[in-house]
Tab-separated table of C-alpha atoms in Angstrom:
chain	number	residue	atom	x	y	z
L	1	UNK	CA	22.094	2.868	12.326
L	2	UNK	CA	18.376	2.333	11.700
L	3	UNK	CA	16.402	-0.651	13.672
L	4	UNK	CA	13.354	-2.944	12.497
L	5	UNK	CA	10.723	-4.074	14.778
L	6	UNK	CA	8.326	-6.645	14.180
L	7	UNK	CA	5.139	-7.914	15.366
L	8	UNK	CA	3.518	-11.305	15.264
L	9	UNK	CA	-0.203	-11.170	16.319
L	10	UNK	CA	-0.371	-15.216	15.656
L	11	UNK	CA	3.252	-16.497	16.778
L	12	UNK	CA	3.763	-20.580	16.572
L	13	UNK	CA	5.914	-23.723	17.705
L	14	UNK	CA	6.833	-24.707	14.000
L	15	UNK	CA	7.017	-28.698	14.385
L	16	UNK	CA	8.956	-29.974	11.162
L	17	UNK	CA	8.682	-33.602	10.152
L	18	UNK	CA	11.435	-35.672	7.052
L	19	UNK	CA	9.692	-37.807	6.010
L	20	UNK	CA	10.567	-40.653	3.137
L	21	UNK	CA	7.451	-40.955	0.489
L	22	UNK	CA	4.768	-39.306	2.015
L	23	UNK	CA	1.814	-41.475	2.176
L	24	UNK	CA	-1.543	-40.180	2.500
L	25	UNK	CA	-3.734	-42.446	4.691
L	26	UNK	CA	-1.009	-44.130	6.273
L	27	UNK	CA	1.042	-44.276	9.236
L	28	UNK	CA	4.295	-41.879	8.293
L	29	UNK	CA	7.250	-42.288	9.839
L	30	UNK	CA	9.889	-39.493	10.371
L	31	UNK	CA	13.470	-39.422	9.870
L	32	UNK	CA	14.031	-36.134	10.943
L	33	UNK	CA	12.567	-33.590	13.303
L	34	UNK	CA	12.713	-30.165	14.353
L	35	UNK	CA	10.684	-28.115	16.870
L	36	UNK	CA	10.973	-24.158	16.298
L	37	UNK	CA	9.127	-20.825	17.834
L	38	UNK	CA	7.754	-19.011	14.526
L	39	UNK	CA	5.659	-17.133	12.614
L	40	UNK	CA	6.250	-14.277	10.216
L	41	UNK	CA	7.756	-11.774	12.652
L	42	UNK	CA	10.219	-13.948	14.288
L	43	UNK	CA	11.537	-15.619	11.011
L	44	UNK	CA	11.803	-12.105	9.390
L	45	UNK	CA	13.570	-10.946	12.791
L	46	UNK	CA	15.661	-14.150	13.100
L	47	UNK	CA	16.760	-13.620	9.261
L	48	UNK	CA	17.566	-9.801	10.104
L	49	UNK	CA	19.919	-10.773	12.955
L	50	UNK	CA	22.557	-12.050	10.210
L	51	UNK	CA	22.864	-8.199	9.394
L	52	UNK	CA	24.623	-5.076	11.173
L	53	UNK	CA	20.768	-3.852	11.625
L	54	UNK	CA	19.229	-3.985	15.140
L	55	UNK	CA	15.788	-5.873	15.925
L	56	UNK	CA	13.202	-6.590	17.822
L	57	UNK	CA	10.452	-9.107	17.483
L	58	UNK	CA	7.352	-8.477	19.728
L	59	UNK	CA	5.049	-11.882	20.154
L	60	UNK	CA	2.307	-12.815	22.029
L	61	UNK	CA	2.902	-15.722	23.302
L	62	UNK	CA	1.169	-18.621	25.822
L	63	UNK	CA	2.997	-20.726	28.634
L	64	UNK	CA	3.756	-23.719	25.841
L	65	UNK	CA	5.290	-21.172	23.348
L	66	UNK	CA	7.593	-18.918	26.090
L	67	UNK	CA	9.663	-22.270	27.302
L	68	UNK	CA	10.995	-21.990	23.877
L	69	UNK	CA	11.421	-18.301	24.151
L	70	UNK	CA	13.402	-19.039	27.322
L	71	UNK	CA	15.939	-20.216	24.600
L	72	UNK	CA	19.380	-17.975	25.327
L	73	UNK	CA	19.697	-17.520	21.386
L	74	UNK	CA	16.387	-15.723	21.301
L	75	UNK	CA	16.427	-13.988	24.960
L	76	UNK	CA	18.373	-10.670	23.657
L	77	UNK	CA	15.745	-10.965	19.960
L	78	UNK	CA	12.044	-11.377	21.723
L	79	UNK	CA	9.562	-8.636	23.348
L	80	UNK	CA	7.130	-11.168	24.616
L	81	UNK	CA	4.088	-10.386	25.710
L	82	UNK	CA	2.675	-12.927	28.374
L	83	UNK	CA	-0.283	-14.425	27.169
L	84	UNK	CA	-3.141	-16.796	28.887
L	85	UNK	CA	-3.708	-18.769	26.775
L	86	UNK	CA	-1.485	-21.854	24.542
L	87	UNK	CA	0.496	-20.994	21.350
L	88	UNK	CA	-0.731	-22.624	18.294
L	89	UNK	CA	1.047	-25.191	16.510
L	90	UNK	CA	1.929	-25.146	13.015
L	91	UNK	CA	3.195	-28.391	11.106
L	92	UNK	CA	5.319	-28.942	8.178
L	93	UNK	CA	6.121	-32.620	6.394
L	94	UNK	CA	9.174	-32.785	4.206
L	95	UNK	CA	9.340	-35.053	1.055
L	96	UNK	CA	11.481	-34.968	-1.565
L	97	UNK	CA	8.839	-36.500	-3.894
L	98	UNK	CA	6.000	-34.488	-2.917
L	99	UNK	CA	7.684	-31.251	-1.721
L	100	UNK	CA	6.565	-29.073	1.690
L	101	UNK	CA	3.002	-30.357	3.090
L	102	UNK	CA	2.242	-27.768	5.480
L	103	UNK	CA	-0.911	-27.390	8.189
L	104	UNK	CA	-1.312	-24.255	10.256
L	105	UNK	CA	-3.647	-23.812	12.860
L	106	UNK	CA	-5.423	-20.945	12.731
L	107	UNK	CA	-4.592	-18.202	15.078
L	108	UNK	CA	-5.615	-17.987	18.505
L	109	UNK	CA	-7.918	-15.321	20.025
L	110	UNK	CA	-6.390	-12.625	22.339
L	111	UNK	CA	-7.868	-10.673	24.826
L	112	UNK	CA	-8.621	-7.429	24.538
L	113	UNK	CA	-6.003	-6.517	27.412
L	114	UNK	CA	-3.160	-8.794	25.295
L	115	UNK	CA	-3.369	-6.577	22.409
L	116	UNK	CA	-2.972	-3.606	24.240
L	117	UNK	CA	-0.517	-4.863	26.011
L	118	UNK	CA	1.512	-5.689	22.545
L	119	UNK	CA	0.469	-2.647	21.107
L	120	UNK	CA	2.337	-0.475	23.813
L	121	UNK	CA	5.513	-3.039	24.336
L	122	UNK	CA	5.833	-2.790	19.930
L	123	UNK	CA	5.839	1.307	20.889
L	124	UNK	CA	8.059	1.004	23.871
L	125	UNK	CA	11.141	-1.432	21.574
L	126	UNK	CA	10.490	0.860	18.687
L	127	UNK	CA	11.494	3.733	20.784
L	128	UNK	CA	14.275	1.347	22.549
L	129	UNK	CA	16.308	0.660	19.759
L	130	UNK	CA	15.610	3.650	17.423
L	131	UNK	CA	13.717	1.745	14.831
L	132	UNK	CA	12.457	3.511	11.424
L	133	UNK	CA	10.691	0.578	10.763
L	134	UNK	CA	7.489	-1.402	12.178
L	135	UNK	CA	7.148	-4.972	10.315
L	136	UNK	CA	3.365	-6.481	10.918
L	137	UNK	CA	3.558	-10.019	9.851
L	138	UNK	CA	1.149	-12.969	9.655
L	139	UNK	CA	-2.573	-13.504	10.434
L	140	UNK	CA	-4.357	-11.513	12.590
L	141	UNK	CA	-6.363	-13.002	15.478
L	142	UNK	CA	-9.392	-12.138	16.563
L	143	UNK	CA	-10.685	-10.536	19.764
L	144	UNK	CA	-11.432	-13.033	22.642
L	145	UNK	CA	-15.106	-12.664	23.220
L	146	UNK	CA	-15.658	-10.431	19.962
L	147	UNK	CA	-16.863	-10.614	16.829
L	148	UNK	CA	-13.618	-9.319	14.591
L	149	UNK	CA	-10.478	-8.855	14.139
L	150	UNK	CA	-7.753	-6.770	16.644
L	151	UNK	CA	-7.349	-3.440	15.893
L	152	UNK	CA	-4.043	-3.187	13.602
L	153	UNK	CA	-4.646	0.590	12.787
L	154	UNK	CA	-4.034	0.844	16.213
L	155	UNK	CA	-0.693	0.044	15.960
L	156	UNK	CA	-0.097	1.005	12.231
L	157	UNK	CA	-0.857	4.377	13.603
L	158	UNK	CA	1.311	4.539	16.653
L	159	UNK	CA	4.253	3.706	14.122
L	160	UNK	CA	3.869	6.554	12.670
L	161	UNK	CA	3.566	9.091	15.361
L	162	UNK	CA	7.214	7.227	16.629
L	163	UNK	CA	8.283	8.140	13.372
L	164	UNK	CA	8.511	4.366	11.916
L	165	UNK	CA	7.700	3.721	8.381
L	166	UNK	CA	5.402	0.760	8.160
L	167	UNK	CA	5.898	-2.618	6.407
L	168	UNK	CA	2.573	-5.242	6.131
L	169	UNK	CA	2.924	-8.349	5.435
L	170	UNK	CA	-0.392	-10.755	5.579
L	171	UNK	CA	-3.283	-11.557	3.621
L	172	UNK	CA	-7.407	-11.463	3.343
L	173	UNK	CA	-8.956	-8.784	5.339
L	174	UNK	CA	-6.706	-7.476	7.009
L	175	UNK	CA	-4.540	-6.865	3.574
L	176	UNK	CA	-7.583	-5.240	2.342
L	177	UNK	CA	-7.348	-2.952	5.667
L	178	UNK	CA	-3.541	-2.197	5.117
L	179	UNK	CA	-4.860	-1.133	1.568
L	180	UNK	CA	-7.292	0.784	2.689
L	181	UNK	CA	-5.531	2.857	4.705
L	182	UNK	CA	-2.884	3.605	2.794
L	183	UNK	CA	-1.467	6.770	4.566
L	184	UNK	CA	-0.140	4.587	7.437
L	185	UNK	CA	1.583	1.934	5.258
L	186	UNK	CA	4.945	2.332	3.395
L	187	UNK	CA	5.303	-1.116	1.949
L	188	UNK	CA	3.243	-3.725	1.033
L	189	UNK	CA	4.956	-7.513	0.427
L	190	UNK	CA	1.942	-9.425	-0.876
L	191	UNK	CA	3.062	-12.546	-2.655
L	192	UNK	CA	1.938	-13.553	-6.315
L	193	UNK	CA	-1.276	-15.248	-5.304
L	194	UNK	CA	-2.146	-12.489	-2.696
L	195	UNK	CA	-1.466	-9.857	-5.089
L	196	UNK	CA	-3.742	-11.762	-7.692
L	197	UNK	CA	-6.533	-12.087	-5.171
L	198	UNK	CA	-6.310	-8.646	-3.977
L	199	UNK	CA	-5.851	-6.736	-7.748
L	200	UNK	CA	-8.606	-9.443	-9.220
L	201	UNK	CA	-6.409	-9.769	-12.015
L	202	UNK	CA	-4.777	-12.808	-13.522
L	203	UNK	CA	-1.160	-12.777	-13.112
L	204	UNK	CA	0.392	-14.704	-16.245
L	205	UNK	CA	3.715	-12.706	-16.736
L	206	UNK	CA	5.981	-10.246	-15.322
L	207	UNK	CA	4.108	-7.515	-16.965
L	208	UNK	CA	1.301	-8.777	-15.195
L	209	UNK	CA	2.673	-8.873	-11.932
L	210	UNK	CA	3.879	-4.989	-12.713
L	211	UNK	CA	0.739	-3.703	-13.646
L	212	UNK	CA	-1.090	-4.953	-10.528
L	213	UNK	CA	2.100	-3.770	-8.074
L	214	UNK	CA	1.410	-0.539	-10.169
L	215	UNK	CA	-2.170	0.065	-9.229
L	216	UNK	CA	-1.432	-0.670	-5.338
L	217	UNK	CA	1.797	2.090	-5.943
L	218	UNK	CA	-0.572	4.789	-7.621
L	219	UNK	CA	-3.345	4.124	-4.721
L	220	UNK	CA	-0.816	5.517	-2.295
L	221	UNK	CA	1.780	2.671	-1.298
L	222	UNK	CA	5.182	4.230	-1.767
L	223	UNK	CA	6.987	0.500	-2.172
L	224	UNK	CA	5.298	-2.845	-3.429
L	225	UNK	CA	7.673	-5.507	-2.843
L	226	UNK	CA	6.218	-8.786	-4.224
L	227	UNK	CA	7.588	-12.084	-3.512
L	228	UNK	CA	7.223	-14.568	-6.958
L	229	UNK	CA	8.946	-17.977	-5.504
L	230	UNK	CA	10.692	-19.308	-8.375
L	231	UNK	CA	10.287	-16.536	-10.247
L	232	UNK	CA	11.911	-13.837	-8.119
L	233	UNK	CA	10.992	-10.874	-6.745
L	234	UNK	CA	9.695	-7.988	-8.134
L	235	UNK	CA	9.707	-4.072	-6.800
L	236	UNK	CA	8.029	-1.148	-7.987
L	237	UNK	CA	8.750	2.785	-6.706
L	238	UNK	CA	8.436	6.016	-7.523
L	239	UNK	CA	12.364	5.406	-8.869
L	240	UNK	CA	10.930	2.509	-11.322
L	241	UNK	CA	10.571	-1.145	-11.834
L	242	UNK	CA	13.300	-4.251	-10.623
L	243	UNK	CA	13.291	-7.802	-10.909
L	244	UNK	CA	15.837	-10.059	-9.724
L	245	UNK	CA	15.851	-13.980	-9.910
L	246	UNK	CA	17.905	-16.675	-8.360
L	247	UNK	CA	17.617	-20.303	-9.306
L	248	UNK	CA	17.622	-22.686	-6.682
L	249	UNK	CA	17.090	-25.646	-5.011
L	250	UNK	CA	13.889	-26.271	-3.453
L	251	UNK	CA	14.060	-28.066	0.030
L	252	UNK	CA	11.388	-26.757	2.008
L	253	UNK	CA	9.471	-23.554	1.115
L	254	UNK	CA	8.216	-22.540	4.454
L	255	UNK	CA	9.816	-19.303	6.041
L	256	UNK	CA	11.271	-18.618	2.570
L	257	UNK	CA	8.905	-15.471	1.828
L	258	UNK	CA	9.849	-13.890	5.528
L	259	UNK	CA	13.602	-14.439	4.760
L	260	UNK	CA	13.102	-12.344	1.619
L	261	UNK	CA	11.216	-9.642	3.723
L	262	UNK	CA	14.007	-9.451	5.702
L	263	UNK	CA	17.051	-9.474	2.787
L	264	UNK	CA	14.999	-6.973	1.145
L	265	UNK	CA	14.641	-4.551	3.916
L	266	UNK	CA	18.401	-5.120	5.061
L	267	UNK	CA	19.116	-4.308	1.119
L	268	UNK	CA	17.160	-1.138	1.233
L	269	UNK	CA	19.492	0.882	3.788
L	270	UNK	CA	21.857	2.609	1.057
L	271	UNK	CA	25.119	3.373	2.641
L	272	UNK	CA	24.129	7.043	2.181
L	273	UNK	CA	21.441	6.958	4.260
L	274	UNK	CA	18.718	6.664	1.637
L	275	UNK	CA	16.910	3.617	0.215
L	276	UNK	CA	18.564	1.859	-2.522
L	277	UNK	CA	15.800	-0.246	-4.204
L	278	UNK	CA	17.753	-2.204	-6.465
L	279	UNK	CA	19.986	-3.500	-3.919
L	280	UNK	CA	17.107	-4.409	-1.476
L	281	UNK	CA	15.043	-6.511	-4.339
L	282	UNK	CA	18.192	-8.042	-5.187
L	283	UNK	CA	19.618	-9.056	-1.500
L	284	UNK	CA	15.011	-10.069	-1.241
L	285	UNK	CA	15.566	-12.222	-4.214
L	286	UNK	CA	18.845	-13.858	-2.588
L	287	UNK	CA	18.202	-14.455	0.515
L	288	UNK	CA	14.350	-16.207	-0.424
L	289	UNK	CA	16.448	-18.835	-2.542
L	290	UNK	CA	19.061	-19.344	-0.155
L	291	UNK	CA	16.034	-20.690	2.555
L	292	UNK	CA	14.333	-22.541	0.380
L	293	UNK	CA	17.320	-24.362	0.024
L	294	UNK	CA	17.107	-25.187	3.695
L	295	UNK	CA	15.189	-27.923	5.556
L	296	UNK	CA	14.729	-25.585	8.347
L	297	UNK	CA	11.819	-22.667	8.140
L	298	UNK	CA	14.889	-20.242	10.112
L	299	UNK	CA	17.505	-18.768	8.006
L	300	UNK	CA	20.502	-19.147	9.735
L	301	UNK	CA	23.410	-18.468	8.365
L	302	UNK	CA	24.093	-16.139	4.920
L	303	UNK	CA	27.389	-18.257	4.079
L	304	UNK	CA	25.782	-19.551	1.004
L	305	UNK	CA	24.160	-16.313	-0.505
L	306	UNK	CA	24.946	-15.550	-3.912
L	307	UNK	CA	23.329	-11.419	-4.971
L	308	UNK	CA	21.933	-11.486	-8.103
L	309	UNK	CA	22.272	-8.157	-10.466
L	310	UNK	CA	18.687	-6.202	-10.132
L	311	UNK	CA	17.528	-6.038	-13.529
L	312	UNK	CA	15.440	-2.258	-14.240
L	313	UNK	CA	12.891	-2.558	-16.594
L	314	UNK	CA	12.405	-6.224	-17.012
L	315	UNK	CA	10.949	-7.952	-20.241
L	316	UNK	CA	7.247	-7.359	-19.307
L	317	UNK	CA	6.685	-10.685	-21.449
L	318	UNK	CA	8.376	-13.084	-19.612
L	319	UNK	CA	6.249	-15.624	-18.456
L	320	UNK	CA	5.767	-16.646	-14.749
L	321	UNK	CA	6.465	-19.807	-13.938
L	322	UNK	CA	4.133	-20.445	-11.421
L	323	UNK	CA	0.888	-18.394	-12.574
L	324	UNK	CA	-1.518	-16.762	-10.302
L	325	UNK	CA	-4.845	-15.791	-10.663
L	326	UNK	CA	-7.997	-14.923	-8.034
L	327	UNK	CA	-9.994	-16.940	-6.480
L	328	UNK	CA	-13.357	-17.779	-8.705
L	329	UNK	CA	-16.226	-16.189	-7.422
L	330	UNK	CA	-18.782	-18.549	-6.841
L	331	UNK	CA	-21.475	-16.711	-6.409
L	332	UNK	CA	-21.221	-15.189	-10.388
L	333	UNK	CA	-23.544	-17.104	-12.730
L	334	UNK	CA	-22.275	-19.439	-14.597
């Protein structure tokens, strides 16, 4: 049985408000709350645990963040690594008129010493639990004291010398790294608006979306997994194109993108052993509706799901429904 082990450079206490009519300005007050440990790793891990598969989520993580690590639910799930500093809080409001509000701190610095220190403990549970895949999730911190970024080719690289195919999942600069470098990444899961920005091309249709998720494939990324909200998800391969869609009920659209990850990555082991893309853009598709239907950013139970069929080939015409397109560059003359 193959493993997944993820990594969260920028982990978080995910503080969830209810709130009824959301008003800017004011004093809000809740009628619901929930306090979670998150951030991409851990809710793709989490999600993964309602499969067969094994996992491990390695997290950096500061005093406030580890008492609700110390949770028995997520004792057997976490490789944390002990950090000295606090765990950054990100905070969601719930409305039914105005949807998810969201505000995420940015990430934290690490030391230099932290991120070795995750580096080797990613290496160690990789080698643990027999994992063929490394997920890195989220935004990437900087280096206490420095002037950029950790080093995630660091860790891309030791991946692959374990034998681990590698999975990124983040944005800006470092998804321009992951791109980069190519020869150390196996799939790339930008979303619709991240593939836009990173492609500079306007994503209006389906055909759209292909053709970008084509020129990432043909630069050297064996699978582009991209994640469409409400208008599915989409996969290209060497094998060819899918798109699946589920319709659903929108409750709160945090976590929903890491649920997919993980669906579409349990999907992908074939019972023969090989990858069966249809099935894992298909089981992607499902489980992203089934968490946006929830009011919690954890998926937590798969009671609910309902698999769409994978459609090959899709109309390339079919409009999105929620267009993306890059950022305007400002500097251009008008």
């Amino acid at each position: 049985m193959s493993g997944i082990v993820t990594v969260t450079p920028a982990a978080a206490i995910d503080q969830t408000y209810r709130v009824d009519g959301l008003r800017l300005g004011d004093v809000n007050r809740a009628v619901g709350v929930s306090t979670e440990l998150s951030g991409k790793g851990v809710n793709v891990a989490r999600a993964v645990t309602l499969s067969p598969l094994p996992v491990r989520a390695v997290v950096p993580m500061g005093a406030d963040g580890r008492i609700l690590a110390d949770d028995p639910a997520l004792r057997t799930l976490l490789a944390v690594v002990p950090t000295d500093g606090r765990t950054r809080v990100n905070t969601t409001i719930l409305d039914a008129a105005t949807g998810t509000t969201k505000v995420n701190e940015p990430a934290i610095p690490l030391r230099a010493e932290d991120w070795a220190a995750v580096v080797a403990t990613s290496g160690a549970e990789i080698d643990r639990i027999g994992a063929d895949w490394l997920v890195l999730s989220g935004t990437i911190p900087t280096v206490q004291g420095g002037t950029g970024p950790v080093d995630i080719l660091q860790l891309l690289r030791q991946a692959g010398e374990r034998g681990a195919r590698v999975a990124v999942d983040t944005a800006g600069a470092a998804l321009e790294t992951a791109v980069a470098n190519l020869d150390l990444v196996h799939l790339l899961k930008p979303n619709a608006h991240e593939l836009a920005e990173l492609t500079g091309r306007e994503l209006l249709t389906i055909g759209d979306v292909a053709s970008a998720a084509d020129e990432l494939h043909r630069a050297g990324c064996d699978l582009v997994y991209v994640s469409m909200g409400a208008d599915g998800a989409l996969l290209r391969t060497a094998a060819g194109l899918w798109h699946a869609h589920v319709a659903a009920t929108v409750v709160n659209t945090a976590g929903a993108g890491d649920a997919s990850l993980a669906g579409f990555l349990v999907g992908l082991h074939g019972e023969d052993g090989r990858d069966d893309p249809a099935a894992a853009v298909a089981s992607a598709a499902a489980w992203g509706a089934l968490a946006v239907s929830s009011a919690t950013t954890i998926l937590t139970s798969l009671e609910a799901l309902t698999t769409p069929v994978a459609v090959q080939d899709p109309d390339p015409t079919t409009p999105l429904s929620e267009p993306a397109t890059p950022p305007r560059d400002e500097t251009a003359t008008p």
